[in-house]
Short mmCIF file of C-alpha atoms in Angstrom, two decimals:
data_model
loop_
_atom_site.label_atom_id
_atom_site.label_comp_id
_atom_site.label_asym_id
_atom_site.label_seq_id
_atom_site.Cartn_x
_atom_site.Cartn_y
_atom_site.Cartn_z
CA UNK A 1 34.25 5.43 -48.53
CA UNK A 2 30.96 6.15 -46.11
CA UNK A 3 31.28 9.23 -44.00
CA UNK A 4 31.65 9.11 -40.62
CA UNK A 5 29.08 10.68 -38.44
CA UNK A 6 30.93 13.78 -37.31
CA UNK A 7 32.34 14.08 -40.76
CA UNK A 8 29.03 14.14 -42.10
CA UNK A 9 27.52 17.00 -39.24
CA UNK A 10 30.57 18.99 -39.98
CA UNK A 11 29.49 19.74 -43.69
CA UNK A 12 26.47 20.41 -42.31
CA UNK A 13 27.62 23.61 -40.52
CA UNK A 14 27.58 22.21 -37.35
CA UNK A 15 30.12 23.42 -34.78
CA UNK A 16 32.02 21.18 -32.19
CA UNK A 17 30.02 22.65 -29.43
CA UNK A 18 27.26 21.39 -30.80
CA UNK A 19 28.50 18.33 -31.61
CA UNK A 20 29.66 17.57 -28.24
CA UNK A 21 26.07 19.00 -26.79
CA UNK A 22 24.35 15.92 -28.97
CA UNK A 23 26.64 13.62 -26.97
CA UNK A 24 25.81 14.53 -24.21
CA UNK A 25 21.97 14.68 -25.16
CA UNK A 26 22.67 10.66 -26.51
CA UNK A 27 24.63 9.43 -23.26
CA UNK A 28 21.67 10.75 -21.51
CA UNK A 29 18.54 9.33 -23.55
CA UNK A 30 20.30 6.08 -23.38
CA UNK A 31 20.86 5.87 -19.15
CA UNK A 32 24.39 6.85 -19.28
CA UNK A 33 26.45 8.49 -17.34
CA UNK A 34 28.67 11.62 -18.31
CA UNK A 35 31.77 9.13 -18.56
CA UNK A 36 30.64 7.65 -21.46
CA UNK A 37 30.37 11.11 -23.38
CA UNK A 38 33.44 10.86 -24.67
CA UNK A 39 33.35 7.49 -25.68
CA UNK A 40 30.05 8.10 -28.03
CA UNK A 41 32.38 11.55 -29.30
CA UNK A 42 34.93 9.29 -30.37
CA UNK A 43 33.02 6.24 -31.96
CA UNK A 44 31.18 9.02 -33.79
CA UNK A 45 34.53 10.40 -34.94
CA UNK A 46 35.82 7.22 -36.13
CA UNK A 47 33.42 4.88 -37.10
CA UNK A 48 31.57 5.01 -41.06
CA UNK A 49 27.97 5.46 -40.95
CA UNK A 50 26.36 1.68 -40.81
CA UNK A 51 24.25 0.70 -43.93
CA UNK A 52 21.23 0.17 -43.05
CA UNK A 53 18.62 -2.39 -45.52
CA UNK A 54 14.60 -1.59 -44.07
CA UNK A 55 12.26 -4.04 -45.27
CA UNK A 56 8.66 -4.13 -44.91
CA UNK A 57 6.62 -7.10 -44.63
CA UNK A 58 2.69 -7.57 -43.33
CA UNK A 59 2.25 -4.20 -41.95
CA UNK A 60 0.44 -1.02 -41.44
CA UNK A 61 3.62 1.24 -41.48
CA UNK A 62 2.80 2.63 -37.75
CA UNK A 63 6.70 1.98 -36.79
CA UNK A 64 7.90 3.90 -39.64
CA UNK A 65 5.09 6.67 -38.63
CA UNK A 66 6.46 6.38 -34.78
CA UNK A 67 10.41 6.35 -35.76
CA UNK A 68 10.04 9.39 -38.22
CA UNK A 69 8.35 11.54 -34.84
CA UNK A 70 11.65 10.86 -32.66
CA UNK A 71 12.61 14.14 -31.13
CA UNK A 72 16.08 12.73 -29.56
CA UNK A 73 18.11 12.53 -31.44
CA UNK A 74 15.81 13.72 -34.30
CA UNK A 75 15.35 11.13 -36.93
CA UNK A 76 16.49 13.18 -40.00
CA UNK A 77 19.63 13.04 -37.94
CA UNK A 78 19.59 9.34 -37.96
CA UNK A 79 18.84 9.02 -41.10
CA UNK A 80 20.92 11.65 -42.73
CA UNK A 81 24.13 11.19 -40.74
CA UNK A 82 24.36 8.56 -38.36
CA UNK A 83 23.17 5.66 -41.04
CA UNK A 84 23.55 5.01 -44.15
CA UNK A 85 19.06 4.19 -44.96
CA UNK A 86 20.28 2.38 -48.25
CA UNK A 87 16.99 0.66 -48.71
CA UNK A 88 13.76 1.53 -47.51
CA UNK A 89 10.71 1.05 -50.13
CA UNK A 90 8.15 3.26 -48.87
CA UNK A 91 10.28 6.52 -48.27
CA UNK A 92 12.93 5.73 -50.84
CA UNK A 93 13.07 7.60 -54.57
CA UNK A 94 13.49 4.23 -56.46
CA UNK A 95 11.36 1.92 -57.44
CA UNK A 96 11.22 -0.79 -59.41
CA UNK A 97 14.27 -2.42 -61.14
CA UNK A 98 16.51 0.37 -59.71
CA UNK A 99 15.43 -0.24 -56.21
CA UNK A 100 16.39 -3.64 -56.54
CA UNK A 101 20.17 -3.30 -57.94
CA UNK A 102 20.41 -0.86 -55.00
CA UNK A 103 19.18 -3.42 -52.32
CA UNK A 104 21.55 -5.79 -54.39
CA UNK A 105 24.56 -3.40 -55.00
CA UNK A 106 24.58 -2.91 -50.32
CA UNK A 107 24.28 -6.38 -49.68
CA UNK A 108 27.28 -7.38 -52.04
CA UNK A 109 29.42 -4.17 -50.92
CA UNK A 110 28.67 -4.57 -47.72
CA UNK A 111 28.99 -7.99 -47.20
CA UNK A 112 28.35 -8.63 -43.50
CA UNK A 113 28.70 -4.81 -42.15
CA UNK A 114 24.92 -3.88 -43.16
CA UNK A 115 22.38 -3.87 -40.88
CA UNK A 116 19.04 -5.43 -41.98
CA UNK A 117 15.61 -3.64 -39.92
CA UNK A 118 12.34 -5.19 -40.61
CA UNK A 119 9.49 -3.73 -39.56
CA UNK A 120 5.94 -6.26 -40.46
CA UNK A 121 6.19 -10.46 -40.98
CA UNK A 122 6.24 -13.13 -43.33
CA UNK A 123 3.44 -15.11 -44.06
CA UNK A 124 4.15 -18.80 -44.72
CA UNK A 125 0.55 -20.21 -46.04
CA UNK A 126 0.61 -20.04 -49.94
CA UNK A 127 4.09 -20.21 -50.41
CA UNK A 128 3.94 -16.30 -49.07
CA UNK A 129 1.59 -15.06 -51.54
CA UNK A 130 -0.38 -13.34 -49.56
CA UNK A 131 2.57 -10.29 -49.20
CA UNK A 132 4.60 -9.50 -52.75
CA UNK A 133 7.88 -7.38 -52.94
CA UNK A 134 9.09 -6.68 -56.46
CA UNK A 135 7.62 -9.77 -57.73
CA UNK A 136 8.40 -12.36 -55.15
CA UNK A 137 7.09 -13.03 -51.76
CA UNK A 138 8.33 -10.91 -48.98
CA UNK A 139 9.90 -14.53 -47.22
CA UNK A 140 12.00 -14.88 -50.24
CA UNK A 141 13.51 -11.52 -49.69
CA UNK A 142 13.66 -11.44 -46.02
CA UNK A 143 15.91 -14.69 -46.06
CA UNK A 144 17.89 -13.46 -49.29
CA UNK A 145 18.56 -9.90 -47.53
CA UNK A 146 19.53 -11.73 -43.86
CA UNK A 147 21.98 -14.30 -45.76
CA UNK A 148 24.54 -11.37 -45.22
CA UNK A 149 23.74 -8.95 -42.41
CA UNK A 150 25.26 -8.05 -39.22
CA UNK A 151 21.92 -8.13 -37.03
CA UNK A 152 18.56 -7.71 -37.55
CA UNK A 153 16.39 -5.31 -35.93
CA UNK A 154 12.58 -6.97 -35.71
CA UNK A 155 10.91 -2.99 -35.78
CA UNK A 156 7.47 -3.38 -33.50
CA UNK A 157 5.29 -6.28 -32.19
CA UNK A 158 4.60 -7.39 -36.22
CA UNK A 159 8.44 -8.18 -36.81
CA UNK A 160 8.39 -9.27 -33.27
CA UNK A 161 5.44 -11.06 -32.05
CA UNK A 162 3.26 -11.77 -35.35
CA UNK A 163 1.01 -8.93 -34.12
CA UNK A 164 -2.17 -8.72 -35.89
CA UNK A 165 -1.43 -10.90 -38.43
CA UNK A 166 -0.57 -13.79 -36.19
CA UNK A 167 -3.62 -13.44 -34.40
CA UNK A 168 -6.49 -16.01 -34.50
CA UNK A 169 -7.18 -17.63 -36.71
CA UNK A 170 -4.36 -16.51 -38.87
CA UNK A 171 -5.32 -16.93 -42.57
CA UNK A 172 -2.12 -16.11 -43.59
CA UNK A 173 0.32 -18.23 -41.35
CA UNK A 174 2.07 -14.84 -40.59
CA UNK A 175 5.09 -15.37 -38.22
CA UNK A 176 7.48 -13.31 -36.70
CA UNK A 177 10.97 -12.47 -38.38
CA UNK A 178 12.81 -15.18 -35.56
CA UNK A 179 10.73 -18.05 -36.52
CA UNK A 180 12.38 -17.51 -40.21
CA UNK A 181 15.70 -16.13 -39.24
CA UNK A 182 17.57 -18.86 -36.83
CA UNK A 183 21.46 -17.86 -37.41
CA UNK A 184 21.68 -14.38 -36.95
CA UNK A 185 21.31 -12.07 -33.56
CA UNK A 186 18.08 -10.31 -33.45
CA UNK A 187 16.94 -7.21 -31.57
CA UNK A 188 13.08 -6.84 -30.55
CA UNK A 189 11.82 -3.80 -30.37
CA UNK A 190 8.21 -4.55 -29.70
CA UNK A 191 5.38 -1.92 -29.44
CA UNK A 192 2.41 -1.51 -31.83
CA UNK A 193 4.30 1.18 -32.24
CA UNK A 194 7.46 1.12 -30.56
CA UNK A 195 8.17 4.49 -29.00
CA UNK A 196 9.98 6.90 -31.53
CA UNK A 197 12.94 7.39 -28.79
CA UNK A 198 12.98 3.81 -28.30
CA UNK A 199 13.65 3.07 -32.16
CA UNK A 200 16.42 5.42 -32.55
CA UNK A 201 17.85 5.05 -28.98
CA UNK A 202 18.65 1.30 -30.15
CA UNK A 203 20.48 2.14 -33.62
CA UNK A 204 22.32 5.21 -31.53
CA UNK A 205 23.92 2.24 -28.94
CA UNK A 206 24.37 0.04 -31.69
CA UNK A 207 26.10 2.80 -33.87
CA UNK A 208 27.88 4.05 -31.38
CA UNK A 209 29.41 1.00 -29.21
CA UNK A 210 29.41 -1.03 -32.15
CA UNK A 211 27.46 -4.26 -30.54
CA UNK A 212 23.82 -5.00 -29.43
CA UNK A 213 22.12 -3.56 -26.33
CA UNK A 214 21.97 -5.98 -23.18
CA UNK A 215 18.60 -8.35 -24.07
CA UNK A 216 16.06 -9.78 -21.80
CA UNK A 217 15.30 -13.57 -22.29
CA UNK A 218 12.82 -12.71 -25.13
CA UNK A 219 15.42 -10.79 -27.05
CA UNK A 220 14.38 -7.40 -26.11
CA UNK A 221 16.87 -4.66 -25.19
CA UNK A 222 17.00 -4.08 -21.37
CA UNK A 223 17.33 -0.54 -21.59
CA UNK A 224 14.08 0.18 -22.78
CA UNK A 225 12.19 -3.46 -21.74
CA UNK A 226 13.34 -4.20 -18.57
CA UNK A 227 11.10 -2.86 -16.31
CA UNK A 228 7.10 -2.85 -16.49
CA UNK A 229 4.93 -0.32 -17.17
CA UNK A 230 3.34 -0.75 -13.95
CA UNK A 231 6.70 -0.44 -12.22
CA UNK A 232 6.89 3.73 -12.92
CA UNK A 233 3.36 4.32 -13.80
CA UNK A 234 2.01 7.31 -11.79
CA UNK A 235 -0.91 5.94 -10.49
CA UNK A 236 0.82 3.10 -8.63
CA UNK A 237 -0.01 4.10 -5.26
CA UNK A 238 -3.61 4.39 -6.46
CA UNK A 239 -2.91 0.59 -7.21
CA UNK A 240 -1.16 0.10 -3.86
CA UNK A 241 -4.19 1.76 -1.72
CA UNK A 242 -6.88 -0.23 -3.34
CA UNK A 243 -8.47 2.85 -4.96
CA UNK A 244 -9.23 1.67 -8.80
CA UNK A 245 -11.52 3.38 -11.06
CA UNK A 246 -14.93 1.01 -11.71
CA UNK A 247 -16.54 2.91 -14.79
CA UNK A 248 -14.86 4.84 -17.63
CA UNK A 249 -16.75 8.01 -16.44
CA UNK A 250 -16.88 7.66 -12.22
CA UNK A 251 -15.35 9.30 -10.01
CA UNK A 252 -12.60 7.16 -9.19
CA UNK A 253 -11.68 7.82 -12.93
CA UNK A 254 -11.80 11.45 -12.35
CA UNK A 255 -9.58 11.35 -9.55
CA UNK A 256 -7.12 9.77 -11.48
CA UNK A 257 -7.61 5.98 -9.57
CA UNK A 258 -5.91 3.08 -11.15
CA UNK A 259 -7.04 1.68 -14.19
CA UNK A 260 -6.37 -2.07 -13.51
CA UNK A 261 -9.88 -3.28 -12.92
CA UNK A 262 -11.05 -1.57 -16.81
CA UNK A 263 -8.38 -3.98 -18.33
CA UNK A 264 -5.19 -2.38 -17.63
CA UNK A 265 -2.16 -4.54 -18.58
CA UNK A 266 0.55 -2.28 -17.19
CA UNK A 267 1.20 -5.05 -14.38
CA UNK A 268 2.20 -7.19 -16.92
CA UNK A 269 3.74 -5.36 -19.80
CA UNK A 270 7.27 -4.46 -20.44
CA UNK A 271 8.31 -1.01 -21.99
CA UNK A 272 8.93 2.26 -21.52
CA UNK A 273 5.91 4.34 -21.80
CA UNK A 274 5.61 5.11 -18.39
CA UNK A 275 9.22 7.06 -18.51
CA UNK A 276 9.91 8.02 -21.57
CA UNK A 277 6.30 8.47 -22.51
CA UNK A 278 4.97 9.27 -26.39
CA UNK A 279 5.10 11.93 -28.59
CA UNK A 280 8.05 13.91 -27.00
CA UNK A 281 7.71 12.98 -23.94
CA UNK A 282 3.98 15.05 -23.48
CA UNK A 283 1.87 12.08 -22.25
CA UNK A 284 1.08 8.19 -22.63
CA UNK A 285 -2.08 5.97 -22.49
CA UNK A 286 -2.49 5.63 -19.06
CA UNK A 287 -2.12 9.44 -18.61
CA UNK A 288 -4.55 10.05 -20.85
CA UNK A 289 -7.50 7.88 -19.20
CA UNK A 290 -7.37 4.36 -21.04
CA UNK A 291 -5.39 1.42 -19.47
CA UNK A 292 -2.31 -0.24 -20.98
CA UNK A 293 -3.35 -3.15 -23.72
CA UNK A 294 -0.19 -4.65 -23.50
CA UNK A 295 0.84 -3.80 -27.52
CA UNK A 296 3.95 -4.79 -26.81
CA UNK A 297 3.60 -8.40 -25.03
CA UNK A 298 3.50 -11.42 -27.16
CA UNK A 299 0.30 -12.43 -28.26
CA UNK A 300 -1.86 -9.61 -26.39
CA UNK A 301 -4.21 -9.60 -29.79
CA UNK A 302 -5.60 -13.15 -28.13
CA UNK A 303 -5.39 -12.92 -24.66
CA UNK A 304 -8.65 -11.82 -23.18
CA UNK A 305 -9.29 -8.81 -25.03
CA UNK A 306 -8.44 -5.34 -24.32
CA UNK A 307 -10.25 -4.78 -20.86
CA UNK A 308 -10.37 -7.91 -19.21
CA UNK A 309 -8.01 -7.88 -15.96
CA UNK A 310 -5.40 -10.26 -16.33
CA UNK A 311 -6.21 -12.07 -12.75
CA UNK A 312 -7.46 -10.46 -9.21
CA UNK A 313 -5.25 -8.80 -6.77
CA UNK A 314 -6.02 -8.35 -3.18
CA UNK A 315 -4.36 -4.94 -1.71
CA UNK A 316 -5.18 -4.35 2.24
CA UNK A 317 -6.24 -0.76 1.02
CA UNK A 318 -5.89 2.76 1.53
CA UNK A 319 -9.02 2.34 4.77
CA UNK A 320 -7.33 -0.42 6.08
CA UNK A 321 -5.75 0.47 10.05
CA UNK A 322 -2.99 -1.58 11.74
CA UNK A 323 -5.57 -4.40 13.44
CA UNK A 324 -6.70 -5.30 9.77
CA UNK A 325 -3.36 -5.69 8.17
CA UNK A 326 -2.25 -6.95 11.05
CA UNK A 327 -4.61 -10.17 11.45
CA UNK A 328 -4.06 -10.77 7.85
CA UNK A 329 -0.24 -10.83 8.03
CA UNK A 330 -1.08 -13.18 11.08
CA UNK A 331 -3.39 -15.41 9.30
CA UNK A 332 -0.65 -15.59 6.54
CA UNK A 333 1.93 -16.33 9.34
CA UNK A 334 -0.24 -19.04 10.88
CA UNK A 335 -1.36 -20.73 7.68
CA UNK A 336 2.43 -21.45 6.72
CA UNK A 337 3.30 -22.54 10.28
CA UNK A 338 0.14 -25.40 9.92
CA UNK A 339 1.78 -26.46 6.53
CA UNK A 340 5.14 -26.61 8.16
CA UNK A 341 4.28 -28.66 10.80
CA UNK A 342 1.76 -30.72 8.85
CA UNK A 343 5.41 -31.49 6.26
CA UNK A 344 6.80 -32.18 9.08
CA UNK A 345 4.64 -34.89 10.59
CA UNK A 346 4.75 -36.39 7.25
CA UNK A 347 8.64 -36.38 7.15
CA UNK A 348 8.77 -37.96 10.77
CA UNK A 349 5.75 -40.80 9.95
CA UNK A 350 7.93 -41.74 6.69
CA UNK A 351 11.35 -42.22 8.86
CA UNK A 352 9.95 -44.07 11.66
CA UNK A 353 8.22 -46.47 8.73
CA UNK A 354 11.61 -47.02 7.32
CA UNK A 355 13.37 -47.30 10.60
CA UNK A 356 10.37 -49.92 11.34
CA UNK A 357 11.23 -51.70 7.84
CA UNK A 358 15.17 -51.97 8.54
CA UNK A 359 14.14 -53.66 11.77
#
């Protein structure tokens, strides 16, 4: 029988208080309001730990790096008590044979309850030789694993977005996990890495409320993708006013001016850096002088490289007065009411032609 997670913090010396304290800590990390405190108390008090299976395909291990950092909830307290990390072969003590029955001994006990995380892709050129998991390729064990599972969590823009690997020209035919995986519901959390609160703020709903975040259209959860980075980023009005940075080293950039014209993608990226920020919250890219590169947007290895803007923006500008904006908005104004009336002249020449034919 698998522990539940209060269960499990209870052995561990940990008083009610506490425990109660860490709800309210997880309602709050996750945009929730005190009402839902004790609902996460209860599921907690209820509900088994979920097995989790964590494969790794084409990778460089940066999620695992980022998830490992998380300060809230801290992930030894994900790991130790609110899942059950069954499988994960680069932290786990097994190897070899014995690795295997375990991964083999979940998926049959757990039949359907597990849930499988997958952080790197499959590459299809070569039958998948180019990435080798006890053995066999990685795409043989990614399907065999996800034959079973209750969801799969695609861990950064690798599992995600094909990342690196998919990049031109792709030697490797590396994919991401969805273009493998067709029948099962998949969560992306993109990010090269994701952000360590991110990670464990998606297993905490899913533990907790026993179903998926809310996804966008691409699959991502709307908690932590739904807004850009642009949207919160501190030096929006900077953006808004027309005052951007030119050089690395002017003085725009020392004044803390926008970074869109170096090749700032925050206009066009969704995540959460801008509010939850990295490394406990202490600071994020644009914060500390370099622009968004959009890690977390599909394909942003190919398009345009790092520092090319993605298109030109006009903003009146922080010098502009009242006349300027003014005549603009009018010339706006007065270039839609000649379209209108130029539609219009069409729409009147076409009925009296018909009017003409019925005649």
């Amino acid at each position: 029988m698998v522990e539940t997670f209060y269960e499990v913090m209870r052995r561990q010396g940990i008083t009610r208080r506490s425990f109660l304290k860490f709800c309210s800590l997880t309602a709050t990390s996750l945009g929730l309001g005190p009402a839902f405190v004790p609902k996460i108390a209860h599921a907690m008090e209820t509900k088994p730990r979920t097995p989790v299976l964590w494969l790794h395909g084409l990778e460089c291990t940066c999620c695992s790096e980022s998830f490992i950092r998380s300060g809230h909830p801290l992930a030894k307290d994900v790991v130790l008590s609110m899942i059950s990390l069954d499988y994960d072969d680069t932290i786990m003590t097994a190897a070899g044979h014995q690795a295997e029955a375990i991964l083999d001994e979940v998926m049959t006990k757990y039949k359907g309850n597990y849930i499988l995380a997958v952080e790197g892709n499959p590459p299809l050129n070569q039958d998948g030789m180019s990435c080798i998991i006890g053995g066999k390729p990685f795409l043989e064990q990614l399907k065999h694993v996800a034959r079973d599972c209750k969801a799969i969590i695609s861990w950064g823009s690798c599992a995600s977005w094909g990342c690196v690997q998919a990049a031109k020209p792709n030697p490797t035919q590396a994919v991401p996990v969805h273009k493998v995986i067709h029948d099962k519901p998949i969560i992306k959390v993109p990010g090269c890495p994701p952000i360590a609160e991110v990670m464990t703020g998606v297993i905490t709903y899913m533990l907790t409320f026993d179903r998926i975040p809310e996804l966008d259209r691409q699959g991502r959860p709307k908690m932590f993708y739904g807004q850009r980075i642009h949207d919160k980023c501190y030096r929006r009005p900077h953006f808004d006013a027309g005052q951007f940075a030119e050089a690395w080293d002017d003085e725009g950039s020392r004044k803390g001016y926008c970074l869109y014209k170096m090749g700032c993608k925050g206009p066009t990226t969704y995540n959460a850096c801008s509010t939850i920020r990295w490394n406990g919250g202490v600071s994020f890219p644009i914060q500390s002088g370099h622009g968004c590169i959009g890690c977390s947007e599909d394909g942003f290895w190919d398009k345009g490289g790092f520092y090319d803007r993605v298109t030109d923006i006009q903003q009146f500008g922080v010098e502009a007065n009242a006349d300027k904006v003014g005549a603009t908005a009018l010339g706006v104004v007065g270039a839609a009411v000649a379209a209108h009336a130029a539609v219009s002249a069409i729409k009147q020449s076409r009925t009296k032609q018909a009017d003409a034919n019925d005649q």
